[in-house]
Coordinates of C-alpha atoms and ligand atoms in Angstrom, one line a residue:
M1 CA 22.6 -21.0 -8.7
R2 CA 19.3 -22.0 -10.2
A3 CA 15.9 -22.1 -8.5
P4 CA 14.8 -25.6 -7.2
S5 CA 13.5 -27.7 -10.0
T6 CA 10.5 -28.8 -8.0
L7 CA 9.2 -25.2 -7.9
K8 CA 9.7 -24.8 -11.5
E9 CA 7.9 -28.1 -12.3
R10 CA 5.0 -27.0 -10.2
I11 CA 4.8 -23.7 -12.2
A12 CA 4.8 -25.7 -15.3
R13 CA 2.1 -28.0 -14.1
R14 CA 0.0 -24.9 -12.8
D15 CA 0.1 -26.6 -9.4
Y16 CA 1.1 -23.2 -8.2
T17 CA -0.9 -20.4 -6.6
V18 CA -0.1 -16.7 -7.3
G19 CA -1.1 -14.0 -4.7
V20 CA -1.4 -10.5 -6.0
I21 CA -1.5 -7.7 -3.4
G22 CA -3.1 -4.4 -4.6
L23 CA -5.9 -5.0 -7.0
G24 CA -5.7 -1.7 -9.0
Y25 CA -4.7 -0.7 -12.5
V26 CA -1.6 -3.0 -12.3
G27 CA -2.7 -5.8 -9.9
L28 CA -6.0 -6.7 -11.6
P29 CA -4.7 -7.1 -15.0
L30 CA -2.0 -9.4 -13.5
V31 CA -4.7 -11.4 -11.8
M32 CA -6.4 -11.9 -15.2
R33 CA -3.2 -12.9 -17.0
F34 CA -2.3 -15.6 -14.4
G35 CA -5.8 -16.8 -13.9
G36 CA -6.4 -16.9 -17.7
D37 CA -3.3 -18.9 -18.0
G38 CA -4.4 -21.7 -15.7
F39 CA -2.8 -20.5 -12.3
R40 CA -4.9 -20.3 -9.2
V41 CA -4.9 -16.6 -8.1
L42 CA -5.6 -15.1 -4.7
G43 CA -6.0 -11.3 -4.7
F44 CA -5.6 -9.1 -1.7
D45 CA -6.5 -5.4 -1.3
V46 CA -7.2 -3.3 1.8
D47 CA -10.1 -1.7 -0.1
G48 CA -13.1 -3.9 1.0
L49 CA -15.4 -2.2 -1.6
K50 CA -13.1 -3.5 -4.4
T51 CA -12.8 -7.1 -3.1
E52 CA -16.5 -7.2 -2.6
Q53 CA -17.1 -6.1 -6.3
L54 CA -14.5 -8.6 -7.5
R55 CA -16.2 -11.4 -5.5
Q56 CA -19.4 -10.6 -7.3
G57 CA -17.6 -10.9 -10.7
K58 CA -17.7 -7.0 -11.3
S59 CA -14.7 -5.2 -12.7
Y60 CA -14.1 -1.5 -11.9
I61 CA -11.3 -1.1 -14.6
Q62 CA -12.7 -0.1 -18.0
H63 CA -10.6 -2.6 -20.1
I64 CA -11.2 -5.6 -17.9
P65 CA -14.6 -7.2 -18.7
G66 CA -16.6 -8.5 -15.8
E67 CA -17.5 -11.7 -17.7
R68 CA -13.9 -12.8 -17.7
L69 CA -13.5 -12.2 -14.1
A70 CA -16.7 -14.1 -13.4
D71 CA -15.4 -17.0 -15.6
L72 CA -12.3 -17.1 -13.3
I73 CA -14.4 -17.2 -10.2
R74 CA -16.6 -19.9 -11.6
A75 CA -13.5 -22.0 -12.5
E76 CA -12.3 -21.5 -9.0
R77 CA -9.2 -19.8 -10.2
F78 CA -9.7 -16.5 -8.5
E79 CA -10.7 -15.4 -4.9
A80 CA -10.4 -11.8 -3.5
F81 CA -9.7 -10.9 0.1
D82 CA -9.6 -7.7 2.2
D83 CA -7.4 -9.3 4.7
F84 CA -4.1 -11.2 4.6
E85 CA -5.1 -14.5 6.3
R86 CA -4.6 -16.7 3.4
L87 CA -1.5 -15.0 2.1
G88 CA 0.6 -18.0 3.1
E89 CA -1.2 -20.2 0.6
A90 CA 0.3 -18.2 -2.2
D91 CA 3.6 -19.7 -3.8
A92 CA 4.4 -16.5 -5.4
I93 CA 3.3 -13.0 -4.1
V94 CA 3.3 -10.0 -6.5
I95 CA 3.1 -6.7 -4.9
C96 CA 1.3 -3.9 -6.8
V97 CA 0.5 -1.4 -4.2
P98 CA 0.7 2.5 -4.7
T99 CA 4.0 4.4 -4.4
P100 CA 2.9 8.0 -4.2
L101 CA 4.8 11.1 -3.0
N102 CA 4.1 12.7 0.4
D103 CA 3.2 16.4 0.8
H104 CA 6.8 17.3 0.6
R105 CA 7.2 15.4 -2.6
E106 CA 9.2 12.7 -1.1
P107 CA 8.7 8.9 -1.7
D108 CA 5.8 7.5 0.5
L109 CA 6.7 3.9 0.8
Q110 CA 4.0 3.2 3.6
Y111 CA 2.0 0.9 1.4
V112 CA 5.0 -1.1 0.4
E113 CA 6.2 -1.3 3.9
R114 CA 2.9 -2.4 5.4
T115 CA 2.4 -5.0 2.6
T116 CA 5.9 -6.4 3.3
D117 CA 5.2 -6.6 7.0
A118 CA 2.0 -8.6 6.1
V119 CA 4.1 -10.9 3.9
V120 CA 6.7 -11.4 6.6
R121 CA 4.0 -12.8 9.0
T122 CA 3.3 -15.8 6.7
L123 CA 6.5 -16.1 4.7
R124 CA 7.5 -19.7 4.2
R125 CA 10.1 -21.9 2.5
G126 CA 9.9 -21.7 -1.3
Q127 CA 7.9 -18.5 -1.5
L128 CA 8.7 -16.0 -4.2
V129 CA 8.1 -12.3 -3.4
C130 CA 8.1 -10.0 -6.4
L131 CA 7.7 -6.2 -6.1
T132 CA 6.1 -4.4 -9.1
S133 CA 5.4 -1.0 -7.7
T134 CA 7.5 1.7 -9.3
T135 CA 10.2 3.0 -6.9
Y136 CA 13.7 4.2 -6.5
P137 CA 16.7 1.9 -7.1
G138 CA 17.5 0.1 -3.9
T139 CA 14.0 -0.3 -2.5
T140 CA 13.9 -4.1 -2.9
E141 CA 17.2 -4.7 -1.2
E142 CA 17.0 -2.0 1.4
V143 CA 13.3 -2.0 2.3
L144 CA 11.9 -5.4 1.6
L145 CA 15.0 -7.7 2.0
P146 CA 15.7 -6.8 5.7
R147 CA 12.1 -7.3 6.7
L148 CA 11.8 -10.5 4.8
S149 CA 15.0 -11.9 6.2
S150 CA 14.2 -10.8 9.8
G151 CA 12.7 -14.3 10.7
G152 CA 15.9 -16.2 9.7
L153 CA 14.8 -17.4 6.3
R154 CA 17.7 -16.9 3.7
V155 CA 17.0 -15.1 0.4
G156 CA 17.9 -17.2 -2.7
E157 CA 17.7 -20.4 -0.7
D158 CA 14.6 -20.5 1.5
F159 CA 12.6 -17.8 -0.2
F160 CA 13.1 -15.7 -3.3
L161 CA 12.9 -12.0 -3.9
A162 CA 12.7 -10.1 -7.2
Y163 CA 11.7 -6.8 -8.7
S164 CA 9.8 -6.6 -12.0
P165 CA 8.3 -3.2 -13.1
E166 CA 5.0 -2.9 -15.0
R167 CA 4.8 -1.4 -18.4
E168 CA 1.0 -0.8 -18.9
D169 CA 0.0 1.7 -21.3
P170 CA -3.7 2.1 -20.5
G171 CA -5.9 2.7 -23.7
N172 CA -3.3 1.6 -26.1
A173 CA -4.8 -1.3 -28.1
Q174 CA -1.5 -1.8 -30.0
F175 CA 0.0 -3.9 -27.3
T176 CA -1.3 -6.6 -25.1
A177 CA 0.2 -7.3 -21.6
A178 CA 1.6 -10.5 -23.0
T179 CA 3.6 -8.8 -25.8
I180 CA 5.2 -6.0 -23.8
P181 CA 8.7 -7.2 -22.8
K182 CA 9.0 -7.4 -19.0
V183 CA 12.2 -6.5 -17.2
V184 CA 13.1 -8.8 -14.2
G185 CA 15.8 -8.4 -11.6
G186 CA 16.5 -10.9 -8.8
V187 CA 18.3 -10.4 -5.5
T188 CA 20.2 -13.7 -6.3
P189 CA 20.6 -15.7 -9.6
A190 CA 18.2 -18.3 -8.0
C191 CA 15.6 -15.5 -7.4
L192 CA 16.0 -14.3 -10.9
D193 CA 15.6 -17.7 -12.3
L194 CA 12.4 -18.4 -10.4
A195 CA 10.8 -15.1 -11.2
C196 CA 11.7 -15.5 -14.9
T197 CA 10.3 -19.1 -14.9
L198 CA 7.0 -17.7 -13.5
F199 CA 6.7 -14.7 -15.7
A200 CA 7.7 -16.5 -18.8
E201 CA 4.4 -18.4 -18.6
I202 CA 2.4 -15.2 -19.2
I203 CA 4.8 -12.8 -21.1
E204 CA 6.3 -13.5 -24.4
R205 CA 9.7 -11.8 -23.9
L206 CA 11.5 -11.3 -20.7
V207 CA 14.5 -9.0 -20.1
P208 CA 16.5 -10.4 -17.2
V209 CA 18.9 -7.9 -15.7
S210 CA 21.7 -8.4 -13.2
S211 CA 20.1 -7.0 -10.1
T212 CA 16.8 -5.6 -8.6
R213 CA 18.6 -2.1 -8.6
V214 CA 19.0 -2.3 -12.4
A215 CA 15.4 -3.3 -12.8
E216 CA 14.2 -0.4 -10.6
G217 CA 16.5 1.9 -12.3
T218 CA 15.1 0.8 -15.8
K219 CA 11.6 1.8 -14.8
V220 CA 12.6 5.1 -13.3
L221 CA 14.6 5.9 -16.5
E222 CA 11.6 5.1 -18.8
N223 CA 9.4 7.5 -16.8
I224 CA 12.1 10.3 -16.5
Y225 CA 12.6 10.0 -20.3
R226 CA 9.0 10.7 -20.8
A227 CA 8.8 13.6 -18.3
V228 CA 11.9 15.3 -19.7
N229 CA 10.8 15.0 -23.3
I230 CA 7.3 16.1 -22.6
A231 CA 8.8 19.1 -20.7
L232 CA 10.9 20.0 -23.7
V233 CA 8.0 20.1 -26.1
N234 CA 5.9 22.0 -23.4
E235 CA 8.6 24.6 -23.2
L236 CA 8.8 24.9 -27.1
K237 CA 5.0 25.2 -27.2
V238 CA 5.2 28.4 -25.2
V239 CA 8.2 29.7 -27.3
F240 CA 6.6 28.8 -30.6
D241 CA 3.2 30.2 -29.7
R242 CA 4.9 33.6 -29.0
M243 CA 6.5 33.3 -32.5
A244 CA 3.1 32.4 -34.1
I245 CA 4.5 29.0 -35.1
D246 CA 2.2 25.9 -34.7
L247 CA 4.4 23.5 -32.6
W248 CA 2.1 20.5 -33.5
E249 CA 2.7 21.0 -37.2
V250 CA 6.4 21.3 -36.5
I251 CA 6.4 17.9 -34.7
D252 CA 4.5 16.4 -37.5
A253 CA 7.2 17.6 -39.9
A254 CA 10.1 16.5 -37.6
R255 CA 8.8 13.0 -37.1
T256 CA 9.2 12.3 -40.8
K257 CA 12.9 12.0 -40.0
P258 CA 13.4 8.3 -40.0
F259 CA 16.1 8.1 -37.3
G260 CA 17.2 10.0 -34.2
F261 CA 13.9 11.7 -33.5
Q262 CA 11.0 10.5 -31.4
A263 CA 7.8 12.6 -31.3
F264 CA 6.6 13.7 -28.0
Y265 CA 3.5 16.0 -27.7
P266 CA 2.8 19.0 -25.5
G267 CA -0.2 19.0 -23.4
P268 CA -2.2 20.8 -20.6
G269 CA 0.0 19.2 -17.9
L270 CA 1.2 15.7 -16.7
G271 CA -1.3 13.3 -15.3
G272 CA -1.7 9.7 -14.1
H273 CA 0.1 7.8 -11.4
C274 CA 3.4 7.6 -13.1
I275 CA 5.1 10.4 -14.9
P276 CA 4.4 13.3 -12.4
I277 CA 5.5 11.2 -9.6
D278 CA 8.1 8.6 -10.3
P279 CA 11.0 10.8 -11.3
F280 CA 11.0 12.4 -7.9
Y281 CA 11.6 9.0 -6.3
L282 CA 15.1 9.2 -8.0
T283 CA 15.5 12.9 -7.1
W284 CA 15.1 11.9 -3.4
K285 CA 17.3 8.9 -3.6
A286 CA 20.0 10.8 -5.5
R287 CA 20.3 13.3 -2.6
E288 CA 21.5 10.4 -0.5
V289 CA 24.6 10.2 -2.8
G290 CA 25.0 14.0 -2.9
I291 CA 23.7 14.6 -6.3
S292 CA 20.8 16.9 -7.4
T293 CA 18.8 15.8 -10.4
R294 CA 18.5 19.1 -12.3
F295 CA 16.9 17.7 -15.4
I296 CA 14.2 16.0 -13.4
E297 CA 13.5 19.2 -11.3
L298 CA 13.4 21.4 -14.4
A299 CA 11.0 19.1 -16.2
G300 CA 8.8 19.0 -13.2
E301 CA 8.8 22.8 -13.0
I302 CA 7.9 23.2 -16.8
N303 CA 5.3 20.5 -16.7
S304 CA 3.6 21.7 -13.6
A305 CA 3.3 25.1 -15.0
M306 CA 1.1 23.9 -18.0
P307 CA -2.3 24.0 -16.3
A308 CA -1.7 27.8 -15.5
Y309 CA -0.5 28.3 -19.0
V310 CA -3.8 26.9 -20.4
V311 CA -5.8 29.0 -18.0
G312 CA -3.8 32.1 -19.2
K313 CA -4.7 31.2 -22.7
V314 CA -8.4 31.0 -21.8
A315 CA -8.2 34.4 -20.1
D316 CA -6.4 36.0 -23.2
A317 CA -8.9 34.4 -25.6
L318 CA -11.9 35.7 -23.6
D319 CA -10.1 39.0 -23.2
S320 CA -9.7 39.5 -27.0
R321 CA -13.6 38.9 -27.2
R322 CA -14.1 41.7 -24.6
K323 CA -15.0 39.2 -21.9
A324 CA -13.4 38.6 -18.5
L325 CA -12.6 35.2 -17.2
N326 CA -14.1 36.3 -13.8
G327 CA -17.8 35.5 -14.2
A328 CA -17.3 33.6 -17.5
K329 CA -19.0 30.2 -17.9
V330 CA -16.3 27.7 -18.8
L331 CA -16.7 24.0 -19.8
V332 CA -13.7 21.8 -19.4
L333 CA -13.7 18.7 -21.7
G334 CA -11.9 15.7 -20.0
A335 CA -11.2 14.9 -16.5
A336 CA -9.3 11.6 -17.1
Y337 CA -5.5 12.2 -17.5
K338 CA -5.3 10.8 -21.0
S339 CA -7.6 9.9 -23.9
D340 CA -10.0 7.0 -23.8
V341 CA -9.2 6.0 -20.1
D342 CA -11.2 6.4 -16.9
D343 CA -8.2 7.1 -14.8
D344 CA -8.4 10.7 -13.2
R345 CA -5.4 10.4 -10.9
E346 CA -3.3 13.6 -11.0
S347 CA -5.2 14.8 -13.9
P348 CA -4.5 18.3 -15.2
G349 CA -8.2 18.7 -15.8
M350 CA -8.8 19.0 -12.0
K351 CA -6.0 21.5 -11.6
I352 CA -7.4 23.6 -14.5
L353 CA -10.9 23.4 -13.1
E354 CA -9.5 24.7 -9.8
L355 CA -7.5 27.4 -11.3
L356 CA -10.4 28.6 -13.5
G357 CA -12.7 28.6 -10.4
A358 CA -10.1 30.6 -8.4
K359 CA -10.2 33.2 -11.1
G360 CA -13.9 33.6 -10.7
A361 CA -15.1 31.5 -13.6
A362 CA -18.2 29.4 -13.3
V363 CA -16.9 25.9 -14.1
A364 CA -18.4 22.7 -15.4
Y365 CA -16.8 19.6 -16.9
S366 CA -17.8 16.7 -19.2
D367 CA -16.1 13.3 -19.4
P368 CA -17.8 10.2 -20.7
Y369 CA -15.5 8.0 -18.4
V370 CA -15.6 10.1 -15.2
P371 CA -19.2 10.6 -14.2
R372 CA -18.3 12.5 -11.1
L373 CA -15.1 14.1 -9.7
P374 CA -13.7 12.1 -6.9
R375 CA -12.6 13.6 -3.7
T376 CA -8.9 13.4 -3.4
R377 CA -6.1 14.6 -1.0
H378 CA -5.7 17.7 -3.1
H379 CA -9.1 18.2 -4.8
D380 CA -12.7 18.4 -3.7
L381 CA -14.6 20.1 -6.5
G382 CA -18.0 18.2 -6.1
L383 CA -18.8 18.3 -9.8
V384 CA -20.7 15.8 -11.9
S385 CA -20.1 15.4 -15.7
V386 CA -22.5 17.4 -17.8
P387 CA -24.0 15.8 -20.9
L388 CA -23.0 17.3 -24.2
S389 CA -25.5 18.8 -26.6
A390 CA -25.3 21.7 -29.1
E391 CA -27.5 23.7 -26.7
S392 CA -25.4 23.1 -23.7
V393 CA -22.1 23.6 -25.4
S394 CA -23.2 26.9 -26.9
S395 CA -24.2 28.2 -23.5
Y396 CA -20.6 28.5 -22.3
D397 CA -18.3 31.4 -22.9
A398 CA -15.4 29.0 -23.5
V399 CA -14.9 25.3 -24.0
V400 CA -11.4 23.9 -22.8
L401 CA -10.2 20.7 -24.3
V402 CA -8.0 19.0 -21.7
T403 CA -8.4 15.2 -22.7
D404 CA -8.7 14.2 -26.3
H405 CA -11.2 11.3 -25.8
S406 CA -12.2 9.8 -29.2
A407 CA -15.8 9.7 -27.8
F408 CA -16.3 13.4 -27.8
P409 CA -18.5 14.8 -30.6
Y410 CA -15.8 17.1 -32.1
Q411 CA -17.8 18.4 -35.0
M412 CA -20.8 19.2 -32.9
I413 CA -18.7 21.0 -30.3
H414 CA -16.8 22.8 -33.1
E415 CA -20.1 24.0 -34.6
A416 CA -21.7 25.0 -31.3
A417 CA -19.0 26.5 -29.2
R418 CA -18.4 30.1 -29.0
L419 CA -14.7 29.7 -28.2
I420 CA -12.5 26.5 -28.0
V421 CA -9.2 26.5 -26.2
D422 CA -7.5 23.3 -27.2
G423 CA -4.8 21.9 -25.1
R424 CA -4.3 18.7 -27.3
D425 CA -4.4 19.9 -30.8
A426 CA -7.6 17.7 -31.0
F427 CA -9.7 19.9 -33.3
R428 CA -7.0 21.0 -35.8
R429 CA -5.9 17.3 -36.1
R430 CA -9.5 16.4 -37.0
G431 CA -9.7 19.2 -39.5
F432 CA -11.8 21.6 -37.3
T433 CA -10.2 25.0 -37.4
G434 CA -11.4 28.6 -37.3
S435 CA -10.9 31.8 -35.5
H436 CA -12.8 30.5 -32.5
V437 CA -10.3 27.7 -32.0
V438 CA -7.2 28.6 -30.0
Q439 CA -4.2 26.2 -29.4
A440 CA -3.1 26.1 -25.7
Ligands
NAD501 N1 -1.3 2.5 -13.5 C1 -0.2 2.2 -14.3 O1 -0.5 2.3 -15.6 C2 1.0 1.9 -13.8 C3 2.0 1.5 -14.7 C4 3.3 1.1 -14.3 C5 3.6 1.1 -12.9 N2 2.6 1.5 -12.0 C6 2.9 1.4 -10.6 O2 2.3 0.2 -10.0 C7 1.9 0.5 -8.6 C8 0.4 0.4 -8.5 O3 -0.2 1.2 -9.3 P1 -1.7 1.2 -9.7 O4 -2.0 2.1 -10.8 O5 -2.1 -0.3 -9.8 O6 -2.4 1.7 -8.4 P2 -3.9 1.6 -8.0 O7 -4.1 2.7 -7.0 O8 -4.8 1.4 -9.1 O9 -4.0 0.2 -7.2 C9 -3.3 -0.1 -5.9 C10 -4.2 -0.9 -5.1 O10 -3.4 -1.2 -3.9 C11 -4.3 -1.2 -2.8 N3 -3.5 -1.1 -1.6 C12 -3.0 0.0 -1.0 N4 -2.3 -0.4 0.1 C13 -2.5 -1.7 0.2 C14 -2.0 -2.7 1.1 N5 -1.2 -2.3 2.2 N6 -2.3 -3.9 0.9 C15 -3.0 -4.3 -0.1 N7 -3.6 -3.4 -1.0 C16 -3.2 -2.2 -0.9 C17 -5.3 -0.1 -3.1 O11 -6.5 -0.2 -2.4 C18 -5.4 -0.2 -4.6 O12 -6.5 -1.0 -4.9 C19 2.5 1.9 -8.4 O13 3.8 1.8 -7.8 C20 2.5 2.6 -9.7 O14 3.5 3.6 -9.9 C21 1.4 1.8 -12.4

């Protein structure tokens, strides 16, 4: 069954309003894409500070220019709200709220549930609801659908429900949001048809799949694939280090194989909102069908041991210079979880700072994109980024490279630092080697 042609015609005419719930790293770029393509967009977020900034045409995401936002507001194509009063005006509602783990490392769906409850209150005929948040297979049908159907409206006839995951790669200039293929699954064929009609307006290539569960499973597979492969090279890093073999050089050689090999790189620990978290959504769901996800658990174990491995390398390197970590001055370079972004969520830098501090080191950090360390559920370090100069760098007993931002002055650091412990192969890659540079 196809979606009603009246709705599809309204999409084509741009006589159609898109509501985006959750205006963060995923939601705000979607606002820009729909708004930039002529749709009227209503943005909703529970964080009043964010909506206030947006109303003033200010962006809090590095790669979204405030001017473009201001243009949309001037053209009356974007408004931001910190309540859901006007949610009913939206013809399509795209949900981009967080899906973290709770303290027991189990899925915490409270944001998705609360959002869905808000949608239920204004759900009306013809509305399309599309979940974008990463989650375990089954969420759309088991968590959203019963709530949305509770008022008597029928899915696929009165309202439409889909799941379409996001594939952002922040900081990667090679792909634009429009050129990354987008997977879409609908609860019914009409749901899929309507969701595809809408997303086809802003994305070059859609990948329709047979169900929301397949679409949810696709996203989870993509993130597990990364987590497991990163764990593999992290394990090899430790083994090869003991054998005095440079794993980064090994990977560079291996990647010349034109088939059957994809390069993954070791690092100081996983970070960001996705890879350290999403695989455990499946772990939790798999228990329901009596299966334990051993690969995922093992990858988690190896990856989460990496910050301690880096700290061990710092201690060893200081030790070989007759210096104890306890009492040493250590500068960590990078608080964002990956290069050239300002996102510090789940960043290994925080963990490394904490572990170094617990061992008695006097810690500081520098990151051009993270001026101060935020207080989170797990960390409250209260540090501000220190400016980098030859004088300041040389005053530390060790400098630990956690995030390979291109903005770091590598040559100056290489010349000024007494000891560099490099968790990203950032110095060797740029030709800066020497006995004071240690891979970690
Ligand atoms: N960041 C990425 O690169 C990325 C990539 C793919 C998928 N995802 C997934 O997308 C989802 C959103 O991630 P994000 O990175 O945009 O998170 P984010 O924290 O940057 O943004 C989420 C926003 O939702 C808001 N919010 C929370 N509860 C709300 C509610 N009940 N109603 C309205 N707004 C609410 C928060 O205030 C925040 O602004 C997650 O499931 C994540 O796993 C993220």
